[in-house]
Short mmCIF file of C-alpha atoms and ligand atoms in Angstrom, two decimals:
data_model
loop_
_atom_site.label_atom_id
_atom_site.label_comp_id
_atom_site.label_asym_id
_atom_site.label_seq_id
_atom_site.Cartn_x
_atom_site.Cartn_y
_atom_site.Cartn_z
CA MET A 159 0.00 0.00 0.00
CA ASP A 160 1.36 3.44 -0.94
CA ARG A 161 -0.03 6.58 0.52
CA SER A 162 0.54 9.90 -1.19
CA PRO A 163 -1.29 13.24 -1.38
CA ALA A 164 -2.96 11.88 -4.53
CA GLY A 165 -4.55 9.05 -2.57
CA LEU A 166 -4.07 5.40 -1.67
CA ARG A 167 -2.66 2.79 -4.03
CA LEU A 168 -3.49 -0.75 -2.95
CA ASN A 169 -1.98 -3.84 -4.53
CA VAL A 170 -4.52 -6.64 -4.84
CA GLU A 171 -4.64 -10.14 -6.31
CA THR A 172 -6.94 -13.14 -6.17
CA ASP A 173 -6.17 -16.29 -4.19
CA PRO A 174 -4.25 -18.81 -6.23
CA GLY A 175 -6.20 -21.87 -7.29
CA ILE A 176 -6.48 -24.50 -9.97
CA VAL A 177 -7.99 -23.15 -13.18
CA PHE A 178 -9.27 -25.08 -16.18
CA CYS A 179 -9.43 -24.04 -19.81
CA PRO A 180 -12.91 -22.64 -20.62
CA ALA A 181 -12.75 -24.19 -24.11
CA CYS A 182 -11.40 -27.73 -23.59
CA GLY A 183 -11.45 -28.20 -19.81
CA VAL A 184 -7.78 -29.13 -19.46
CA GLN A 185 -5.97 -27.75 -16.42
CA ALA A 186 -4.44 -24.39 -17.34
CA VAL A 187 -0.87 -23.17 -16.93
CA ALA A 188 -0.10 -19.84 -15.24
CA ASP A 189 1.18 -17.33 -17.77
CA GLY A 190 2.27 -14.37 -15.66
CA ARG A 191 0.38 -11.28 -14.56
CA GLN A 192 -0.84 -8.07 -16.06
CA GLN A 193 -1.39 -5.00 -13.96
CA ARG A 194 -4.74 -3.29 -14.24
CA LEU A 195 -5.62 -0.04 -12.51
CA LEU A 196 -9.09 0.17 -10.98
CA HIS A 197 -10.66 3.25 -9.46
CA ASP A 198 -12.41 2.38 -6.20
CA ILE A 199 -14.54 4.27 -3.65
CA GLY A 200 -12.42 6.62 -1.55
CA VAL A 201 -11.64 6.02 2.13
CA PHE A 202 -10.57 8.46 4.85
CA GLY A 203 -11.40 11.27 2.44
CA VAL A 204 -8.83 10.26 -0.17
CA PRO A 205 -9.30 8.47 -3.50
CA VAL A 206 -8.31 4.82 -3.78
CA LEU A 207 -6.65 3.18 -6.74
CA LEU A 208 -6.39 -0.60 -6.82
CA VAL A 209 -3.44 -2.08 -8.64
CA TRP A 210 -4.77 -5.48 -9.60
CA SER A 211 -2.20 -8.09 -10.58
CA ARG A 212 -4.48 -9.90 -12.92
CA ARG A 213 -3.52 -13.52 -13.51
CA THR A 214 -3.27 -14.70 -17.09
CA TRP A 215 -3.58 -18.31 -18.10
CA ARG A 216 -2.55 -20.43 -21.05
CA CYS A 217 -3.98 -23.70 -22.35
CA ARG A 218 -1.46 -26.56 -22.54
CA GLN A 219 -3.28 -28.23 -25.45
CA HIS A 220 -1.65 -27.10 -28.68
CA SER A 221 -4.76 -27.71 -30.76
CA CYS A 222 -7.06 -25.74 -28.42
CA PRO A 223 -8.63 -22.56 -29.86
CA GLN A 224 -8.34 -20.87 -26.43
CA VAL A 225 -4.65 -19.95 -26.44
CA SER A 226 -4.58 -17.69 -23.38
CA TRP A 227 -6.91 -15.60 -21.27
CA GLY A 228 -7.02 -13.28 -18.29
CA GLU A 229 -8.94 -14.02 -15.09
CA GLU A 230 -12.37 -12.53 -14.39
CA THR A 231 -13.53 -11.59 -10.90
CA GLN A 232 -16.52 -9.94 -9.27
CA LEU A 233 -14.13 -7.18 -8.19
CA ALA A 234 -14.45 -5.43 -11.53
CA PRO A 235 -16.59 -5.80 -14.65
CA PRO A 236 -14.63 -6.82 -17.77
CA ARG A 237 -12.89 -4.00 -19.65
CA LYS A 238 -13.79 -1.32 -17.09
CA HIS A 239 -11.43 0.97 -15.20
CA PHE A 240 -13.58 0.89 -12.07
CA THR A 241 -14.41 -1.64 -9.40
CA THR A 242 -17.94 -3.04 -9.37
CA ARG A 243 -18.65 -1.31 -6.07
CA ALA A 244 -17.44 2.07 -7.39
CA ILE A 245 -19.89 1.76 -10.30
CA THR A 246 -22.74 0.73 -7.98
CA TRP A 247 -21.89 3.63 -5.67
CA ALA A 248 -21.87 6.18 -8.51
CA VAL A 249 -25.20 4.90 -9.90
CA ASN A 250 -26.81 5.05 -6.44
CA GLN A 251 -25.52 8.57 -5.87
CA LEU A 252 -27.00 9.73 -9.17
CA LEU A 253 -30.36 8.12 -8.46
CA THR A 254 -30.79 9.13 -4.84
CA ARG A 255 -28.90 12.41 -4.40
CA ASP A 256 -28.80 15.69 -6.14
CA VAL A 257 -25.28 15.29 -7.55
CA VAL A 258 -23.77 15.78 -11.00
CA ILE A 259 -21.48 13.33 -12.73
CA SER A 260 -18.52 15.72 -12.73
CA ALA A 261 -18.66 15.89 -8.90
CA LEU A 262 -18.64 12.09 -8.65
CA ALA A 263 -15.81 11.94 -11.19
CA ARG A 264 -13.81 14.39 -9.05
CA ASP A 265 -14.30 12.15 -5.99
CA LEU A 266 -12.97 9.19 -7.96
CA GLN A 267 -10.25 11.34 -9.57
CA VAL A 268 -11.22 10.56 -13.13
CA GLY A 269 -12.56 12.61 -16.02
CA TRP A 270 -16.35 12.74 -16.25
CA ARG A 271 -16.33 11.09 -19.70
CA THR A 272 -14.42 8.11 -18.32
CA LEU A 273 -16.92 7.72 -15.49
CA TRP A 274 -19.91 8.20 -17.79
CA LYS A 275 -18.68 5.46 -20.13
CA ALA A 276 -18.48 3.07 -17.17
CA ILE A 277 -21.85 3.86 -15.59
CA GLU A 278 -24.08 4.57 -18.60
CA GLY A 279 -25.11 0.90 -19.07
CA PRO A 280 -25.71 0.08 -15.36
CA LEU A 281 -27.61 3.37 -14.92
CA GLN A 282 -29.95 2.60 -17.85
CA GLU A 283 -30.61 -0.85 -16.38
CA ARG A 284 -31.54 0.61 -13.01
CA LEU A 285 -33.80 3.22 -14.61
CA LYS A 286 -35.59 0.46 -16.53
CA GLU A 287 -36.12 -1.49 -13.31
CA ILE A 288 -37.62 1.61 -11.73
CA SER A 289 -40.00 2.22 -14.65
CA ASP A 290 -41.05 -1.47 -14.64
CA GLN A 291 -41.90 -0.99 -11.02
CA ALA A 292 -44.31 1.75 -12.04
CA SER A 293 -46.57 -0.77 -13.75
CA VAL A 294 -47.26 -3.10 -10.87
CA GLU A 295 -50.33 -5.16 -11.67
CA ALA A 296 -50.34 -7.40 -8.63
CA LEU A 297 -49.49 -5.83 -5.30
CA GLY A 298 -48.86 -7.71 -2.07
CA LEU A 299 -49.11 -6.46 1.50
CA ASP A 300 -47.36 -8.61 4.02
CA GLU A 301 -46.70 -8.21 7.73
CA HIS A 302 -43.33 -8.92 9.28
CA VAL A 303 -41.96 -8.67 12.76
CA TRP A 304 -38.92 -6.50 13.11
CA ARG A 305 -36.92 -7.91 15.99
CA HIS A 306 -34.86 -5.48 18.00
CA CYS A 307 -31.81 -6.48 19.98
CA GLY A 308 -31.97 -4.32 23.08
CA PRO A 309 -34.60 -2.68 25.20
CA HIS A 310 -37.05 -1.88 22.40
CA LYS A 311 -40.05 -4.06 21.83
CA ASN A 312 -40.54 -5.93 18.59
CA ARG A 313 -42.17 -3.78 15.97
CA MET A 314 -44.50 -4.81 13.22
CA ILE A 315 -43.67 -3.74 9.71
CA THR A 316 -45.61 -3.88 6.47
CA GLY A 317 -43.78 -5.18 3.42
CA VAL A 318 -45.04 -4.01 0.03
CA VAL A 319 -44.35 -6.61 -2.62
CA ASP A 320 -44.68 -6.64 -6.40
CA HIS A 321 -46.32 -9.93 -7.43
CA THR A 322 -46.76 -8.98 -11.11
CA ARG A 323 -46.11 -12.11 -13.07
CA PRO A 324 -43.32 -12.08 -15.62
CA LYS A 325 -44.03 -13.28 -19.15
CA ARG A 326 -44.66 -17.00 -19.58
CA GLY A 327 -41.60 -19.23 -19.69
CA LYS A 328 -40.80 -21.75 -22.43
CA ASP A 329 -43.09 -24.30 -20.76
CA GLY A 330 -45.97 -21.84 -20.98
CA LYS A 331 -46.07 -21.49 -17.19
CA THR A 332 -45.13 -18.69 -14.88
CA LYS A 333 -43.86 -19.10 -11.37
CA PRO A 334 -44.95 -17.18 -8.28
CA PHE A 335 -42.93 -14.00 -8.18
CA ALA A 336 -42.20 -11.52 -5.43
CA ARG A 337 -40.06 -8.39 -5.41
CA LEU A 338 -39.91 -6.19 -2.35
CA LEU A 339 -40.88 -2.62 -3.27
CA ASP A 340 -40.93 -0.95 0.10
CA VAL A 341 -41.06 -1.48 3.83
CA GLN A 342 -43.16 0.62 6.19
CA VAL A 343 -43.05 0.65 9.97
CA GLY A 344 -46.35 -0.41 11.54
CA ARG A 345 -49.01 -2.94 10.68
CA SER A 346 -52.28 -1.21 10.16
CA GLY A 347 -54.75 -0.29 7.50
CA ALA A 348 -53.62 3.33 7.85
CA VAL A 349 -49.99 2.46 7.04
CA ALA A 350 -51.06 0.58 3.91
CA GLU A 351 -53.52 3.27 2.89
CA ASP A 352 -50.95 6.06 3.30
CA TRP A 353 -48.41 4.17 1.24
CA LEU A 354 -50.89 3.52 -1.56
CA ALA A 355 -52.02 7.14 -1.54
CA SER A 356 -48.41 8.37 -1.77
CA GLN A 357 -47.85 6.35 -4.98
CA GLY A 358 -50.33 8.40 -6.95
CA LYS A 359 -53.45 7.60 -8.97
CA GLU A 360 -51.61 6.25 -12.01
CA PHE A 361 -49.87 3.59 -9.92
CA ALA A 362 -53.11 2.59 -8.19
CA SER A 363 -55.10 2.45 -11.44
CA LYS A 364 -52.84 -0.30 -12.87
CA ILE A 365 -53.24 -2.70 -9.97
CA ARG A 366 -55.55 -5.57 -10.87
CA ILE A 367 -54.83 -7.92 -7.99
CA ALA A 368 -54.10 -7.16 -4.36
CA ALA A 369 -52.68 -10.06 -2.39
CA ILE A 370 -52.79 -9.59 1.34
CA ASP A 371 -52.22 -11.25 4.66
CA PRO A 372 -55.57 -12.45 6.04
CA TYR A 373 -55.77 -9.28 8.11
CA ARG A 374 -58.79 -7.00 8.22
CA GLY A 375 -56.76 -3.75 8.34
CA TYR A 376 -55.13 -4.46 4.98
CA ALA A 377 -58.46 -5.56 3.48
CA ASN A 378 -60.00 -2.23 4.52
CA ALA A 379 -57.09 -0.27 3.04
CA ILE A 380 -57.43 -2.09 -0.28
CA SER A 381 -61.22 -1.62 -0.37
CA ALA A 382 -60.76 2.09 0.27
CA THR A 383 -57.98 2.79 -2.23
CA LEU A 384 -58.04 0.10 -4.92
CA LYS A 385 -61.71 -0.22 -5.75
CA GLU A 386 -61.07 -1.96 -9.09
CA ALA A 387 -58.64 -4.57 -7.82
CA ASP A 388 -59.55 -8.15 -6.92
CA MET A 389 -58.44 -9.07 -3.46
CA VAL A 390 -56.88 -12.43 -2.70
CA VAL A 391 -55.03 -13.85 0.25
CA ASP A 392 -51.47 -14.40 -0.83
CA ILE A 393 -50.26 -17.84 -1.79
CA PHE A 394 -48.25 -18.49 1.36
CA HIS A 395 -51.21 -17.90 3.61
CA VAL A 396 -53.61 -19.72 1.30
CA THR A 397 -51.34 -22.75 1.25
CA LYS A 398 -51.17 -22.65 5.02
CA LEU A 399 -54.93 -22.27 5.49
CA ALA A 400 -55.69 -24.92 2.88
CA SER A 401 -53.24 -27.45 4.30
CA GLN A 402 -54.64 -26.84 7.80
CA ALA A 403 -58.16 -27.48 6.48
CA LEU A 404 -57.09 -30.67 4.71
CA ASP A 405 -55.35 -31.85 7.87
CA GLU A 406 -58.46 -31.15 9.95
CA VAL A 407 -60.67 -33.18 7.60
CA ARG A 408 -58.14 -36.03 7.68
CA ARG A 409 -58.10 -36.08 11.49
CA ARG A 410 -61.90 -35.90 11.72
CA VAL A 411 -62.34 -38.82 9.30
CA GLN A 412 -59.73 -40.79 11.26
CA GLN A 413 -61.69 -40.14 14.44
CA ASP A 414 -65.01 -41.08 12.74
CA THR A 415 -63.78 -44.30 11.16
CA LEU A 416 -61.44 -45.55 13.90
CA GLY A 417 -63.08 -44.03 16.97
CA ARG A 418 -59.70 -42.66 18.07
CA ARG A 419 -56.80 -40.48 16.93
CA GLY A 420 -54.54 -41.71 14.13
CA HIS A 421 -51.63 -44.00 14.91
CA ALA A 422 -48.46 -44.55 12.94
CA LYS A 423 -49.89 -47.57 11.09
CA ASP A 424 -53.28 -46.09 10.13
CA PRO A 425 -53.71 -45.42 6.40
CA LEU A 426 -54.74 -41.76 6.65
CA TYR A 427 -52.00 -41.06 9.17
CA ARG A 428 -49.50 -42.62 6.79
CA ALA A 429 -50.88 -40.49 3.95
CA ARG A 430 -50.58 -37.19 5.83
CA ARG A 431 -47.45 -35.97 4.05
CA LEU A 432 -48.40 -37.32 0.64
CA LEU A 433 -51.74 -35.50 0.89
CA LEU A 434 -50.01 -32.15 1.28
CA THR A 435 -47.62 -32.71 -1.63
CA GLY A 436 -48.54 -30.85 -4.81
CA ALA A 437 -50.05 -33.30 -7.32
CA ASN A 438 -47.53 -32.33 -9.99
CA HIS A 439 -44.71 -33.30 -7.62
CA LEU A 440 -46.06 -36.81 -6.97
CA THR A 441 -44.14 -39.59 -8.68
CA GLU A 442 -46.15 -42.50 -10.07
CA LYS A 443 -45.12 -44.62 -7.10
CA MET A 444 -46.21 -41.93 -4.63
CA ALA A 445 -49.53 -41.46 -6.44
CA THR A 446 -50.23 -45.21 -6.36
CA LYS A 447 -49.44 -45.33 -2.64
CA LEU A 448 -51.66 -42.32 -1.90
CA ASP A 449 -54.51 -43.87 -3.87
CA ALA A 450 -54.23 -47.15 -1.94
CA LEU A 451 -54.12 -45.38 1.44
CA LEU A 452 -57.19 -43.28 0.58
CA GLN A 453 -59.12 -46.33 -0.63
CA GLU A 454 -58.41 -47.97 2.69
CA GLY A 455 -58.85 -45.06 5.08
CA ASP A 456 -61.41 -42.79 3.42
CA PRO A 457 -64.56 -44.87 2.72
CA ASN A 458 -66.83 -41.86 2.20
CA TRP A 459 -64.44 -39.89 -0.03
CA GLU A 460 -64.33 -36.92 2.34
CA VAL A 461 -60.56 -36.63 2.47
CA THR A 462 -60.33 -37.40 -1.25
CA ILE A 463 -62.71 -34.58 -2.21
CA THR A 464 -60.98 -32.13 0.12
CA TRP A 465 -57.64 -33.18 -1.36
CA THR A 466 -58.96 -32.47 -4.88
CA VAL A 467 -60.11 -28.98 -3.89
CA TYR A 468 -56.80 -28.38 -2.08
CA GLN A 469 -54.87 -29.30 -5.22
CA LYS A 470 -57.08 -27.13 -7.44
CA LEU A 471 -56.65 -24.18 -5.12
CA ILE A 472 -52.85 -24.52 -5.09
CA ASP A 473 -52.98 -24.90 -8.86
CA ALA A 474 -55.14 -21.79 -9.19
CA TYR A 475 -52.31 -19.72 -7.76
CA GLN A 476 -49.99 -21.01 -10.46
CA GLN A 477 -52.26 -19.82 -13.28
CA PRO A 478 -50.36 -17.51 -15.63
CA ASP A 479 -53.39 -15.29 -16.07
CA SER A 480 -54.51 -13.63 -12.87
CA HIS A 481 -58.09 -13.43 -14.16
CA ASP A 482 -58.17 -17.24 -14.53
CA MET A 483 -56.93 -17.47 -10.98
CA VAL A 484 -59.71 -15.34 -9.53
CA THR A 485 -62.35 -17.18 -11.59
CA LEU A 486 -61.07 -20.52 -10.38
CA ILE A 487 -61.00 -19.46 -6.75
CA ASP A 488 -64.54 -18.11 -7.07
CA ALA A 489 -65.68 -21.36 -8.69
CA LEU A 490 -64.11 -23.36 -5.87
CA LYS A 491 -65.87 -21.23 -3.33
CA ASP A 492 -69.22 -21.81 -5.04
CA LEU A 493 -68.60 -25.56 -4.78
CA GLY A 494 -68.87 -25.16 -1.03
CA VAL A 495 -65.32 -25.57 0.16
CA PRO A 496 -64.76 -26.02 3.90
CA PRO A 497 -65.44 -22.87 5.95
CA ALA A 498 -61.79 -22.20 6.79
CA TRP A 499 -61.13 -21.61 3.12
CA SER A 500 -63.61 -18.86 2.56
CA GLU A 501 -60.70 -16.67 3.66
CA ALA A 502 -59.12 -17.45 0.33
CA ARG A 503 -61.05 -14.47 -0.98
CA GLY A 504 -60.77 -11.50 1.28
CA GLY A 505 -62.73 -8.28 1.13
CA ALA A 506 -66.40 -7.56 1.28
CA ASP A 507 -67.56 -11.04 0.33
CA SER A 508 -65.52 -12.99 2.87
ZN1 ZN B 260 -7.95 -25.55 -24.00
#
């Protein structure tokens, strides 16, 4: 490390290790170092320059197209004169503070053009993320407990989550998706309502689905602010409620048919884990076993019917189209699902 009025110069290198040729997979031979200069975030009020002794490697196979190459690390993006964290820092400064690029460039002791070339791409990416966030179609409200170490009591917080589904994958399906948008202290309808109000009318008008904890305060906030949105209990709580209901039916049928609680050898007791497994995750062997156990332990089909509804409900939450999902949940409700599940639709009609 050299310290001068111009700043700190730090010599850095990666840990040595065995490296293989990216083209043919043969163990590579070390082929010296090349020094690369990387501008980093300043410390103690002075700029920092990293002198990276970048390892270069050579392939020992004469016929291999990959003759030699330099190492890549997370420390710095390829072909940039800055560390990854310096780029992230500069982008964050531009997005969150009222600073100009030339001021940031001065802090890093580079020309503004040099800095701009390095951050233009990452900055555009971040701006795109932010604009995507503006078209949230499915919004989630979720309570968390914030645990304090020390004399303070635990505090409740409300997490605001973007559940907007990405485009369908190659298999035509989409997976449940959650991206944290914001966190607010407190767990009340007022907290949720204030947050929604602060996002503006345009944001609110795009929300089609509101997924919430089964909590009345959130339901009231959604009813008051997002009149057009369908309200559903989010998948984690639905799964929990639905599996509880299925478990209750199983235990009741056990009691009815055996006159006692389930024991380790009873068919329904043995089926308890298989019942809660998603149907698309059951192997043929598991499905055959479940079928046999139900035939034996569920003479009146009560568990079997509940299981079918449970599976349909879980499946409904995997529907790529949110409208299909709401229709399916409504249809299930009309079928007369067990009372505990009516919470699957929140809001005025719950
Ligand atoms: Zn090779």
